[in-house]
Short mmCIF file of C-alpha atoms and ligand atoms in Angstrom, two decimals:
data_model
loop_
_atom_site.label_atom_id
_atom_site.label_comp_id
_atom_site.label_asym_id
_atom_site.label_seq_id
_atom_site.Cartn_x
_atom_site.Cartn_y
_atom_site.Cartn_z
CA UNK V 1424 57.69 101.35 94.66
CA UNK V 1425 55.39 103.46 92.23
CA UNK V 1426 57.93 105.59 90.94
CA UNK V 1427 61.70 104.48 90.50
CA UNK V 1428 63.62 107.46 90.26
CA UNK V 1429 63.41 108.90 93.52
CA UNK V 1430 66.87 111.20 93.24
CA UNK V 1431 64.92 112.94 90.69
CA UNK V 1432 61.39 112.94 93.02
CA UNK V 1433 63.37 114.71 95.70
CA UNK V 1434 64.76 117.12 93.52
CA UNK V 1435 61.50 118.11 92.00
CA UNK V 1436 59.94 118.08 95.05
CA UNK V 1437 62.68 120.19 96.60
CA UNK V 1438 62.14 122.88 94.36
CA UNK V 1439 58.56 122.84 94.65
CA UNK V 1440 59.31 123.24 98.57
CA UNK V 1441 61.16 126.50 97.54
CA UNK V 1442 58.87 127.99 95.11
CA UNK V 1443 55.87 127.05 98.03
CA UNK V 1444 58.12 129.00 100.76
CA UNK V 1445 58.74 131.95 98.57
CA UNK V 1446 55.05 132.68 97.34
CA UNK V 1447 53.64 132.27 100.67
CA UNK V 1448 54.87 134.29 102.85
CA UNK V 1449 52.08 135.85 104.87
CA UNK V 1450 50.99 132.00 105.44
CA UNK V 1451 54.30 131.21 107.00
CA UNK V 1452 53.94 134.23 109.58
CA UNK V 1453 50.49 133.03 110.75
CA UNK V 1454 51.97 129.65 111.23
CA UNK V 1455 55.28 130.96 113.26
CA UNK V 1456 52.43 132.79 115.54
CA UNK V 1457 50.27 129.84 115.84
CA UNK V 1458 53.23 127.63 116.68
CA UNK V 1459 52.78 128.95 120.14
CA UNK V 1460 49.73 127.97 121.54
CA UNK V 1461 49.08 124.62 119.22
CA UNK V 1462 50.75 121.52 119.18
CA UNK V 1463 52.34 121.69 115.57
CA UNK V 1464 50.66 124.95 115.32
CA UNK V 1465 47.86 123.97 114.12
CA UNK V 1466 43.81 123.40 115.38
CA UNK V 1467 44.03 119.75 115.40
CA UNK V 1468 46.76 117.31 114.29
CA UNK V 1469 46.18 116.03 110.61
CA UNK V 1470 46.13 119.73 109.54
CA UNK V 1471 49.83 119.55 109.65
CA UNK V 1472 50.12 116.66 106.81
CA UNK V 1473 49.99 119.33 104.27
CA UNK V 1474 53.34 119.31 102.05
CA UNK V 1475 55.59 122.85 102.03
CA UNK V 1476 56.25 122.88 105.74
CA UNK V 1477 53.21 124.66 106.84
CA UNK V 1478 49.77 125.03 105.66
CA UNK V 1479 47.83 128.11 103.64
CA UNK V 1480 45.86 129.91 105.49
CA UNK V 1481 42.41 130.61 103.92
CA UNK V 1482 41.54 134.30 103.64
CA UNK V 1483 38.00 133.76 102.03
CA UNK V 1484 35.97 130.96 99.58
CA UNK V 1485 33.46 130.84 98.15
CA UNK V 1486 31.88 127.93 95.74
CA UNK V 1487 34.31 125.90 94.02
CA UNK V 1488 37.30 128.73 94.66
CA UNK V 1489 39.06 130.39 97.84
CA UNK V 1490 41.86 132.65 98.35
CA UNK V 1491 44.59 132.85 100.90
CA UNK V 1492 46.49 135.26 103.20
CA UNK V 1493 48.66 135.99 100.64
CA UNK V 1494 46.04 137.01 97.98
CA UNK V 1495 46.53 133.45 95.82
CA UNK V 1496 43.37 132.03 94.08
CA UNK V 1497 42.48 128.36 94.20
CA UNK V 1498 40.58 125.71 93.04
CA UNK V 1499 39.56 123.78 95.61
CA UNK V 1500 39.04 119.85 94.91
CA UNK V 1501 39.46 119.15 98.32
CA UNK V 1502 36.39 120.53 99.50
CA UNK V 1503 37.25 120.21 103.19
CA UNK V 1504 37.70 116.20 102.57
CA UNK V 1505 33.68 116.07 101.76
CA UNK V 1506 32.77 118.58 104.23
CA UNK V 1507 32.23 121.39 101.84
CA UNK V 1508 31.18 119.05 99.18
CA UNK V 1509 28.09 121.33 98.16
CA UNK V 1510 31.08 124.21 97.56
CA UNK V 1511 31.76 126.83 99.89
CA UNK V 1512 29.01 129.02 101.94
CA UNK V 1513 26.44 127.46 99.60
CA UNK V 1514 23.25 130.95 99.19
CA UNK V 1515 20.61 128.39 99.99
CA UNK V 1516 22.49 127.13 103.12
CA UNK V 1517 24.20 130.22 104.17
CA UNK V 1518 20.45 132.16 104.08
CA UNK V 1519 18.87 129.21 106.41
CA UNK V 1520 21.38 129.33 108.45
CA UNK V 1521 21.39 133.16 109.17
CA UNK V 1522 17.79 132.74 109.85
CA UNK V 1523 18.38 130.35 112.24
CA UNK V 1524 20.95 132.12 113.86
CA UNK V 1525 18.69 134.71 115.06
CA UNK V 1526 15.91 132.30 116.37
CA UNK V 1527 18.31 130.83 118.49
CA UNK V 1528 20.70 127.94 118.54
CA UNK V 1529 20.00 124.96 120.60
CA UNK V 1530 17.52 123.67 122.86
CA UNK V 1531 16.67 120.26 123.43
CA UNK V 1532 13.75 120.57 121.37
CA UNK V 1533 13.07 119.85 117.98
CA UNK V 1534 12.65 122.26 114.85
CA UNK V 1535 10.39 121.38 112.23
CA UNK V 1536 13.45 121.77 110.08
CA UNK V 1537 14.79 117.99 111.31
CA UNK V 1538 11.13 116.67 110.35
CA UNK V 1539 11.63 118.19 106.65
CA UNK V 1540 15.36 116.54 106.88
CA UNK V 1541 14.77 113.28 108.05
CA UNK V 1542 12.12 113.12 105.10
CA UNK V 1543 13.93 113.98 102.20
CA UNK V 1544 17.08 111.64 103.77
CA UNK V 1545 13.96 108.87 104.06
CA UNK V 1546 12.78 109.66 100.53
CA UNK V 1547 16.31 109.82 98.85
CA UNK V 1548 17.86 106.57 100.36
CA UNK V 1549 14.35 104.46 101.53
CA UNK V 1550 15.10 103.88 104.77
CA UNK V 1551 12.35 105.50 107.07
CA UNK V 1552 13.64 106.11 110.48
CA UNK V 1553 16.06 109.07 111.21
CA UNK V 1554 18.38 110.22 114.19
CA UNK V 1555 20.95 113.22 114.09
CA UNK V 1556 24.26 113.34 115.84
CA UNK V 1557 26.92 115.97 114.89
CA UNK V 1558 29.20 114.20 113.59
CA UNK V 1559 29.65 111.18 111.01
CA UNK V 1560 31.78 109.51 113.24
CA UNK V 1561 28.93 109.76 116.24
CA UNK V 1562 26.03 108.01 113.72
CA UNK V 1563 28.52 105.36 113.45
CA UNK V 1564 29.22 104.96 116.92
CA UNK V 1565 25.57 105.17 117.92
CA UNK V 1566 24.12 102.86 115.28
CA UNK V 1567 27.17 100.20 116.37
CA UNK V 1568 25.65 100.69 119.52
CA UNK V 1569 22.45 100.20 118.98
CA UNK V 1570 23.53 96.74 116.49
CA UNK V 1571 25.37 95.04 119.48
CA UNK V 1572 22.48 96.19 121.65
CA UNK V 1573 19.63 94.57 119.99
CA UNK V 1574 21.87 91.51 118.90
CA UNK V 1575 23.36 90.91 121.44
CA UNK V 1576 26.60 89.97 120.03
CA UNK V 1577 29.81 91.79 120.86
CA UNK V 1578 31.54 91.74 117.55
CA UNK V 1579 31.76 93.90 114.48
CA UNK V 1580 33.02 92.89 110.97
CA UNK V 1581 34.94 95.55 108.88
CA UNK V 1582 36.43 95.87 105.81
CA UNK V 1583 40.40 95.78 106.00
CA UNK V 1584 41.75 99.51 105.73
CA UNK V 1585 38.42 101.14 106.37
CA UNK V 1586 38.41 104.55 108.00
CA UNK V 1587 34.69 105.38 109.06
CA UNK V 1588 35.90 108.25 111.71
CA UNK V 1589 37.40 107.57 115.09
CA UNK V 1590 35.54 104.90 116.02
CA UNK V 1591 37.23 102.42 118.15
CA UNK V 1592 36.45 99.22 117.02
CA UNK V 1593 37.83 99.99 113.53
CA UNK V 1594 40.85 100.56 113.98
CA UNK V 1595 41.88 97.24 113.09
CA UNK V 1596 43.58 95.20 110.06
CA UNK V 1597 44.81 92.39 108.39
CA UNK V 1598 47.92 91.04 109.44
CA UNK V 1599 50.16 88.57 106.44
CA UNK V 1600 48.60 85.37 107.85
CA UNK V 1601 45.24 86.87 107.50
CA UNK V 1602 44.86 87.90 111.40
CA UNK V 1603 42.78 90.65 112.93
CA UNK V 1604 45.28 93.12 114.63
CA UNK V 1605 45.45 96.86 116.07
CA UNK V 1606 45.81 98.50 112.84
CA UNK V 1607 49.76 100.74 112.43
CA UNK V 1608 50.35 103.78 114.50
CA UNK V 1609 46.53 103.46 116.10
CA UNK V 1610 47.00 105.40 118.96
CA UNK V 1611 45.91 104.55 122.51
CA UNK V 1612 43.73 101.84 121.70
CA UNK V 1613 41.79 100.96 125.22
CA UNK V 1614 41.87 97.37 124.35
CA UNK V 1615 42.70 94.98 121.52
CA UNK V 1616 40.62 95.60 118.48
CA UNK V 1617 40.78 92.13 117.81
CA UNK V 1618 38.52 91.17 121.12
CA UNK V 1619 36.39 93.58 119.15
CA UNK V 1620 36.32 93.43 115.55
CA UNK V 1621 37.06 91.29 112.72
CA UNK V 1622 38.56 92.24 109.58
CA UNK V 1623 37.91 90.97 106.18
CA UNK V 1624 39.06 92.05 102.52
CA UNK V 1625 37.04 93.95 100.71
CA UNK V 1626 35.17 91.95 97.83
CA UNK V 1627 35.45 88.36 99.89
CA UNK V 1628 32.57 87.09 100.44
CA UNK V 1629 34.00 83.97 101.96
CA UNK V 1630 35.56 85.89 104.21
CA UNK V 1631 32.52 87.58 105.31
CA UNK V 1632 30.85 84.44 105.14
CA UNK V 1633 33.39 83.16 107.47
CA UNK V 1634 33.09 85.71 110.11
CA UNK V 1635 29.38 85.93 110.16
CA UNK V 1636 29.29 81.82 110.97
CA UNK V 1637 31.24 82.70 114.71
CA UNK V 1638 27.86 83.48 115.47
CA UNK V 1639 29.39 86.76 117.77
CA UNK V 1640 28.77 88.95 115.11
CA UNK V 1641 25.83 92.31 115.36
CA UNK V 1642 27.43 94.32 112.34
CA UNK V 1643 29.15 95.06 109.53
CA UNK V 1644 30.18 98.20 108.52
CA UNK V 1645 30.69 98.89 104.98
CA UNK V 1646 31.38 102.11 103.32
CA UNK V 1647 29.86 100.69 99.61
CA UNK V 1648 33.05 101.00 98.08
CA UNK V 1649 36.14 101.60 100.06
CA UNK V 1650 37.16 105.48 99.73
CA UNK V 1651 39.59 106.09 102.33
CA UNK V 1652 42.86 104.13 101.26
CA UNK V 1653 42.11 105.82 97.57
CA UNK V 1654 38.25 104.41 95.70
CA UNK V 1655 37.92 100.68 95.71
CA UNK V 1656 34.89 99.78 93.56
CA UNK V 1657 32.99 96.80 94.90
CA UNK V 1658 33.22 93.77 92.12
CA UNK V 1659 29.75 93.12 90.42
CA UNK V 1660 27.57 91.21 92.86
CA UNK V 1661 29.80 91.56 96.09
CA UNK V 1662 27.46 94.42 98.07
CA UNK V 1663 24.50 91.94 96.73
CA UNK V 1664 26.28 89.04 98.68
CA UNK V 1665 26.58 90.54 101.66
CA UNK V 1666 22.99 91.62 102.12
CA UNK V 1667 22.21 87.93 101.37
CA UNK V 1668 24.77 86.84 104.04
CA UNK V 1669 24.18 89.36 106.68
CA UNK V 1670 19.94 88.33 106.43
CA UNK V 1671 21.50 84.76 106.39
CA UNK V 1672 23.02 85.23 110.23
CA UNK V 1673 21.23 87.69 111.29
CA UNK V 1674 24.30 90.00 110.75
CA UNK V 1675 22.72 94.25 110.87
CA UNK V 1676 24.31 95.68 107.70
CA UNK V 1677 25.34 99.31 107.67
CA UNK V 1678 26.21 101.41 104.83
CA UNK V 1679 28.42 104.52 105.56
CA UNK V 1680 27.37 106.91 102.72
CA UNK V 1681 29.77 109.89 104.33
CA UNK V 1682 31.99 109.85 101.01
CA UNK V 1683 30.00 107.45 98.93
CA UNK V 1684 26.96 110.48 98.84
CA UNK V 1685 28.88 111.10 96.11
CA UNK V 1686 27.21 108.76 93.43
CA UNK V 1687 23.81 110.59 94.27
CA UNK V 1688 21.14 111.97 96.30
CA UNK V 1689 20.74 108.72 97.91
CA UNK V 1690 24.40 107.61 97.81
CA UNK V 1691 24.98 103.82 96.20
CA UNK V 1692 22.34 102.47 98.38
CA UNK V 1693 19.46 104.19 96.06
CA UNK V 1694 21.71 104.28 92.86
CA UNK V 1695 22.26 100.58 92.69
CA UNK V 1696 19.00 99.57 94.43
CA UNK V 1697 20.09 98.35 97.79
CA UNK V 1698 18.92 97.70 101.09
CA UNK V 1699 20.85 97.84 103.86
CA UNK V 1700 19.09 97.87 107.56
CA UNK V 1701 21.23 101.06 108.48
CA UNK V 1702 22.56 104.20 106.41
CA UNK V 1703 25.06 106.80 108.26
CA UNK V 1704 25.93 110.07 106.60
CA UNK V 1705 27.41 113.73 107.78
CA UNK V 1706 30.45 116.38 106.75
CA UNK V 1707 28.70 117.68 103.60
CA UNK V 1708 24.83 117.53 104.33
CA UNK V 1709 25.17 120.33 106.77
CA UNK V 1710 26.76 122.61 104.40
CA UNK V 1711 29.70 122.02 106.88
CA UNK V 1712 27.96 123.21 109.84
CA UNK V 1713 28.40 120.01 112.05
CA UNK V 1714 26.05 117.64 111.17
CA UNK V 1715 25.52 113.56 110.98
CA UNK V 1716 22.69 111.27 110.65
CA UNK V 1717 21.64 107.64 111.08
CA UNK V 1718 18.80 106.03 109.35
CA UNK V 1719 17.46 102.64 109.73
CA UNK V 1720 15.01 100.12 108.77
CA UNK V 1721 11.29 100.18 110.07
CA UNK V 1722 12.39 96.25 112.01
CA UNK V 1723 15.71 97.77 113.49
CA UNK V 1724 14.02 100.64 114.74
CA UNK V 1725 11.18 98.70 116.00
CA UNK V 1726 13.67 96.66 117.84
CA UNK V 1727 15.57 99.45 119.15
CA UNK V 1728 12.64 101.34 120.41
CA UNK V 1729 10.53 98.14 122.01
CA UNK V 1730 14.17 97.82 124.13
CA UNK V 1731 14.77 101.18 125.21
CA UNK V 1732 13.54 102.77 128.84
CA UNK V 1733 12.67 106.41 128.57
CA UNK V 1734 13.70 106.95 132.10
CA UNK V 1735 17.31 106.15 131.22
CA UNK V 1736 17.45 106.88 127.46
CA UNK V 1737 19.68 110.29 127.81
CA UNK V 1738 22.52 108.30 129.58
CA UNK V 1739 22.59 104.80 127.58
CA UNK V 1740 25.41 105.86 125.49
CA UNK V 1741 23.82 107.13 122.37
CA UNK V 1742 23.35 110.92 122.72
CA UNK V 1743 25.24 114.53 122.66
CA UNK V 1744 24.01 117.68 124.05
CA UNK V 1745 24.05 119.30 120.79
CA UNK V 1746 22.70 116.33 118.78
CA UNK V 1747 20.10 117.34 116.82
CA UNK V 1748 20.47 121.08 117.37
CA UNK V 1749 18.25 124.06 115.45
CA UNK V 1750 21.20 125.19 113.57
CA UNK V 1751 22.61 121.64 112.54
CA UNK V 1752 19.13 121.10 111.25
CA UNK V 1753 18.46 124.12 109.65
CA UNK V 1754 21.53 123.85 108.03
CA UNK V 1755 20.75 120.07 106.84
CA UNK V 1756 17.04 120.98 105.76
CA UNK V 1757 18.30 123.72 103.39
CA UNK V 1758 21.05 121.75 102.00
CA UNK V 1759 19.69 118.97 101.05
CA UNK V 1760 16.38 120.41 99.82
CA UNK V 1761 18.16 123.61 97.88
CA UNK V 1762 21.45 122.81 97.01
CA UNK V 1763 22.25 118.42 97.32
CA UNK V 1764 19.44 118.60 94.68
CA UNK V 1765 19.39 115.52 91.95
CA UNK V 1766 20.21 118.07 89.27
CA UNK V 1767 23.27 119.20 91.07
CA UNK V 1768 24.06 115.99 91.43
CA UNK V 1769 23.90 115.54 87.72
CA UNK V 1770 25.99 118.13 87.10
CA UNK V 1771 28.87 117.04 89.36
CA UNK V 1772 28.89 114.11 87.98
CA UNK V 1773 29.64 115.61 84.40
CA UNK V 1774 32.29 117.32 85.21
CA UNK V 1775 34.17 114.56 87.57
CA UNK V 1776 33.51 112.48 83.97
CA UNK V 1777 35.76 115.35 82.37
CA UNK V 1778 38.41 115.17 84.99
CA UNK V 1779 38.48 111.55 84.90
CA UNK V 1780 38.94 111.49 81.28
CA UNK V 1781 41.51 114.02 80.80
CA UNK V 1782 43.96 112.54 83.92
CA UNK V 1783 43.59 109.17 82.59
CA UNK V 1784 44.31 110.60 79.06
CA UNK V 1785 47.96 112.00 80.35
CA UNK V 1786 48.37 109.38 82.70
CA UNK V 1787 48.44 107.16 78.66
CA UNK V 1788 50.46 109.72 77.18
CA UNK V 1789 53.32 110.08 79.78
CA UNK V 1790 53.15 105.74 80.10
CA UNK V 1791 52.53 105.99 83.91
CA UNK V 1792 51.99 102.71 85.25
CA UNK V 1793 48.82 104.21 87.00
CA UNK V 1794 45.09 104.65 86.90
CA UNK V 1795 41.71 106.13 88.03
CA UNK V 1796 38.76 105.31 89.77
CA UNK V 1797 35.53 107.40 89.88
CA UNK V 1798 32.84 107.23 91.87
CA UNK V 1799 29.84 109.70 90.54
CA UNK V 1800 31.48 113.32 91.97
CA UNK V 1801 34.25 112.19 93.32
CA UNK V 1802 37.53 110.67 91.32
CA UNK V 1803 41.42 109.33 92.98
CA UNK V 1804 44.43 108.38 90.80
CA UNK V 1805 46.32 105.51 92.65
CA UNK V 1806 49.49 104.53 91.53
CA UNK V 1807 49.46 101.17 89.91
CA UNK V 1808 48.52 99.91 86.55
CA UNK V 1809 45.57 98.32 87.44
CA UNK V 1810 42.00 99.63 89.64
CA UNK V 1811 42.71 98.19 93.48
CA UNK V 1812 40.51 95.21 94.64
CA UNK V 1813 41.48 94.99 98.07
CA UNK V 1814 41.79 97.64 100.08
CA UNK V 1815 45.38 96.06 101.19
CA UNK V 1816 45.74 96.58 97.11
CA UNK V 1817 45.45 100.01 97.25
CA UNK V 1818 47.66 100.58 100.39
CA UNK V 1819 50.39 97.92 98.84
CA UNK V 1820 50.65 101.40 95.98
CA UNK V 1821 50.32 104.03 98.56
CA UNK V 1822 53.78 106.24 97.82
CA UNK V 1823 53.77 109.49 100.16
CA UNK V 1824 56.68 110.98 99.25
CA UNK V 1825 55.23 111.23 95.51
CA UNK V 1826 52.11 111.86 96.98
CA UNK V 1827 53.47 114.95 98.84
CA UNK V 1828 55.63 116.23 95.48
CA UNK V 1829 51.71 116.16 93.44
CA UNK V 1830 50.02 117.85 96.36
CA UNK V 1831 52.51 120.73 96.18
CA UNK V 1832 52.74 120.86 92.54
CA UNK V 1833 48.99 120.99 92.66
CA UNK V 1834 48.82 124.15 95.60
CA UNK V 1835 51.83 125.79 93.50
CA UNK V 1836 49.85 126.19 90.56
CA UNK V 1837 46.35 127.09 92.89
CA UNK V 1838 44.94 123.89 93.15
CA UNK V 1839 43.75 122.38 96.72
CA UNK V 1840 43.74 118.20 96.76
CA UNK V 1841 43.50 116.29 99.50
CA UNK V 1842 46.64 115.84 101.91
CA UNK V 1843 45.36 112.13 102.10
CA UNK V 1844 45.88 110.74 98.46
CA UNK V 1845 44.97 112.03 95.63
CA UNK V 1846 41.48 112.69 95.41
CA UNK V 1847 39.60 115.38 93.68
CA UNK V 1848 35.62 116.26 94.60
CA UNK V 1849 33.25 118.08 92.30
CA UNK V 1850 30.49 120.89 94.13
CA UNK V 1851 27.93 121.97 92.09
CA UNK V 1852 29.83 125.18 91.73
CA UNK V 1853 32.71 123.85 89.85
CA UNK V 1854 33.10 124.50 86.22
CA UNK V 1855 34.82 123.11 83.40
CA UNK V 1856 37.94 125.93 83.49
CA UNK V 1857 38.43 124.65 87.07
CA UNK V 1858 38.52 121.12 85.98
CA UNK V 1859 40.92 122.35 83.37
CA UNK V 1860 43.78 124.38 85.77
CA UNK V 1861 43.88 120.78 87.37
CA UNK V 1862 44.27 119.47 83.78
CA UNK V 1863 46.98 121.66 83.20
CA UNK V 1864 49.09 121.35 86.51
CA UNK V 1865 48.48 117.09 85.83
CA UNK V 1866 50.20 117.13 82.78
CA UNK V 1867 53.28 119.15 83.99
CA UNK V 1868 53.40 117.34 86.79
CA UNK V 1869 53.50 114.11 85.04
CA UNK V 1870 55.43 115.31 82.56
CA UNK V 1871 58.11 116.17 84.72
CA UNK V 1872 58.50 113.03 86.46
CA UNK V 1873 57.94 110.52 82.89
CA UNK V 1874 59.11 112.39 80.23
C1 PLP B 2409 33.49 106.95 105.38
C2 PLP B 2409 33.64 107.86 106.54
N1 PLP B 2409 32.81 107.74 107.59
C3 PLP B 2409 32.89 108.53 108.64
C4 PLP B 2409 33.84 109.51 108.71
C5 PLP B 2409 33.93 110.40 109.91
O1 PLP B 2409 33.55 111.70 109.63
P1 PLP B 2409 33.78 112.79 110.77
O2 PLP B 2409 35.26 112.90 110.94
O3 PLP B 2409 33.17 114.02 110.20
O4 PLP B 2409 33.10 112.31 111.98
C6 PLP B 2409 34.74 109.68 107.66
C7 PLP B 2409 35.80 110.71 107.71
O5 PLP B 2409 36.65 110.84 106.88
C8 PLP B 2409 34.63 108.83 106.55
O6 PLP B 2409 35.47 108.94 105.52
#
């Protein structure tokens, strides 16, 4: 267990629980009201994982800050879990957007906008061939899809405790003997993942290796380093392996950039000079108007298009009415053009260096067997002594209860992390003072449960 004394967790916690109830008052009465027509009163379950009993309702935001119903300011590091990752209601975006919203919203057509999009996304990662969905979750279902399709192989290979949306087929783990299995609490699977998937840890190539030489396999799906059970950093040479073994067997390798955009305009795949035969992004690039992309190699999308029959193409399974819409594209164009620029990216960077440094700092000062992983914008503290491996590493020093106590500690004191570890992103709006209130609310926070 990361943290021993958990008499005095509960007690700290309990009294954060108070302090929460007391301060946010107007929050509560929303809730109570919305507690009628939502299941847990809320727009869609995982919003009611947030610690205090119920969560703050967001009067207004705007860059790296918002305020709630009950006229709090905070810094928000959570920046809708990527989705606001440029900062809130971004000028550049916002202004497109407006414009676009007057022209008119969808219509099965294309907007010169998605030509200027799919370019830059082409330019900035160097893989030519572009598709929009609205969703990151879609782009991953589509370009699975698409893999199997041109394969013809049934099976996919992914990375034990990887999240890449609600797609089916990965909802799978690791078993102790090393089996593929429906991964805990996956609800209503429509068949064994395992007739689907297979699973292998992250950084093992000789697992990899060993999956690819079933012959059944059409893809992997990686994100470059694991970011969804807290940042796992791939070991020097591992995302080099892979590409060697996927070309090997004939294996379609996709990167999922969603979070991983976060080392760069063109994610790790440009930063570290790799080539993968698929990239699939979303949440952030439309500003957080819904948005999500898939681009992929000139041969894969050569071999998707010599296979495909116009007649049928709207009903094969890779689609969505709004796919591709006017807005969604406006909104993409202008983001990534004005405000995702390589200098902003620079400058989130910076100040995610800062943050780093100053948590690790009190996490040395306080003795808490714990540590931090960045990854260019965005930085996690897990708790153990020693940066995660495996992604069954970082789940092995998953603690929610202490999770919960930070994350309240954190909104107390107006700071917004993310209800799934503890993960802080950097917009190009943030500043150093923001950086610092997080500082600040770290060190009492530690303090409290070390000293
Ligand atoms: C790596 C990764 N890929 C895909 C997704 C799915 O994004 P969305 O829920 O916007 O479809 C997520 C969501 O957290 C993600 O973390």
């Amino acid at each position: 267990m990361a943290y021993q004394d958990r008499e005095k967790l509960a007690r700290l916690f309990a009294n954060e629980v108070e302090l929460f109830q007391r301060t946010h008052l107007a929050s509560r009465l929303k809730h109570d009201k919305a507690l009628g027509p939502m299941m847990s009163g809320v727009p869609m379950s995982w919003m009611a994982k947030w610690p205090g009993g119920y969560p703050v309702y967001v009067e207004s935001a705007k860059g790296s800050h918002f305020s709630d119903v009950d006229g709090i300011d905070y810094v928000d590091f959570c920046l809708g879990d990527t989705g606001a990752m440029v900062g809130h209601s971004p000028e550049a975006s916002v202004a497109a957007i407006k414009r676009q919203l007057d022209r008119g919203i969808t219509f099965m057509l294309p907007t010169e906008a998605a030509t200027i999009a799919a370019q830059t996304l082409a330019d900035r990662f160097g893989v030519p061939k572009w598709q929009f969905t609205l969703t990151a979750t879609d782009a991953n279902r589509h370009i699975l899809r698409y893999a199997r399709h041109v394969t013809g192989r049934s099976k996919i290979v992914v990375h034990d405790y990887c999240y890449h949306g609600t797609v089916d087929e990965t909802f799978a783990n690791l078993d102790d003997a090393g089996t593929t299995v429906s991964r805990q609490n996956n609800i209503g699977p429509q068949i064994d993942p395992a007739h689907t998937t297979i699973v292998v840890p992250f950084n093992d190539l000789d697992a990899a290796e060993r999956a690819f030489a079933t012959g059944d396999v059409a893809a992997m799906l990686i994100e470059p380093a694991m970011t969804n059970i807290g940042i796992v950093l791939p070991e020097s040479g591992y995302l080099e392996g892979l590409r060697e073994l996927t070309r090997k067997y004939g294996v379609i390798l996709i990167h999922d950039e969603t979070h991983t955009l976060s080392e760069g305009p063109g994610g790790m795949t440009a930063r570290r000079h790799l080539h993968p035969d698929a990239v699939v992004l979303g949440k952030t690039i439309g500003a957080g108007i819904p948005a999500g992309a898939f681009g992929m190699s000139a041969e894969l999308t050569e071999r998707v298009v010599s296979s495909l029959h116009l007649e049928h193409i709207d009903v094969g399974g890779v689609g969505g009415t709004l796919a591709g819409n006017a807005l969604s594209m406006a909104a993409v164009a202008a983001t990534l053009t004005q405000v995702l620029t390589p200098e902003a990216f620079e400058s989130m960077e910076a100040l995610c260096d800062v943050w780093t440094a100053d948590v690790q700092a009190i996490i040395d000062e306080y003795g808490a067997p714990w540590q931090v992983s960045q990854l260019g914008c965005r930085a996690e503290y897990s708790f153990r002594a020693t940066a995660p491996v495996t992604g069954r590493e970082a789940a092995d020093a998953d603690d929610f209860e202490l999770q919960q106590y930070l994350h309240l500690h954190a909104l107390n004191r107006g700071i917004l992390m993310t209800p799934f570890h503890n993960m802080a992103l950097m917009s190009p709006a943030h500043t150093l003072e923001d950086v610092k209130r997080h500082t600040e609310h770290f060190r009492d926070a530690v303090k409290a449960l070390f000293a």
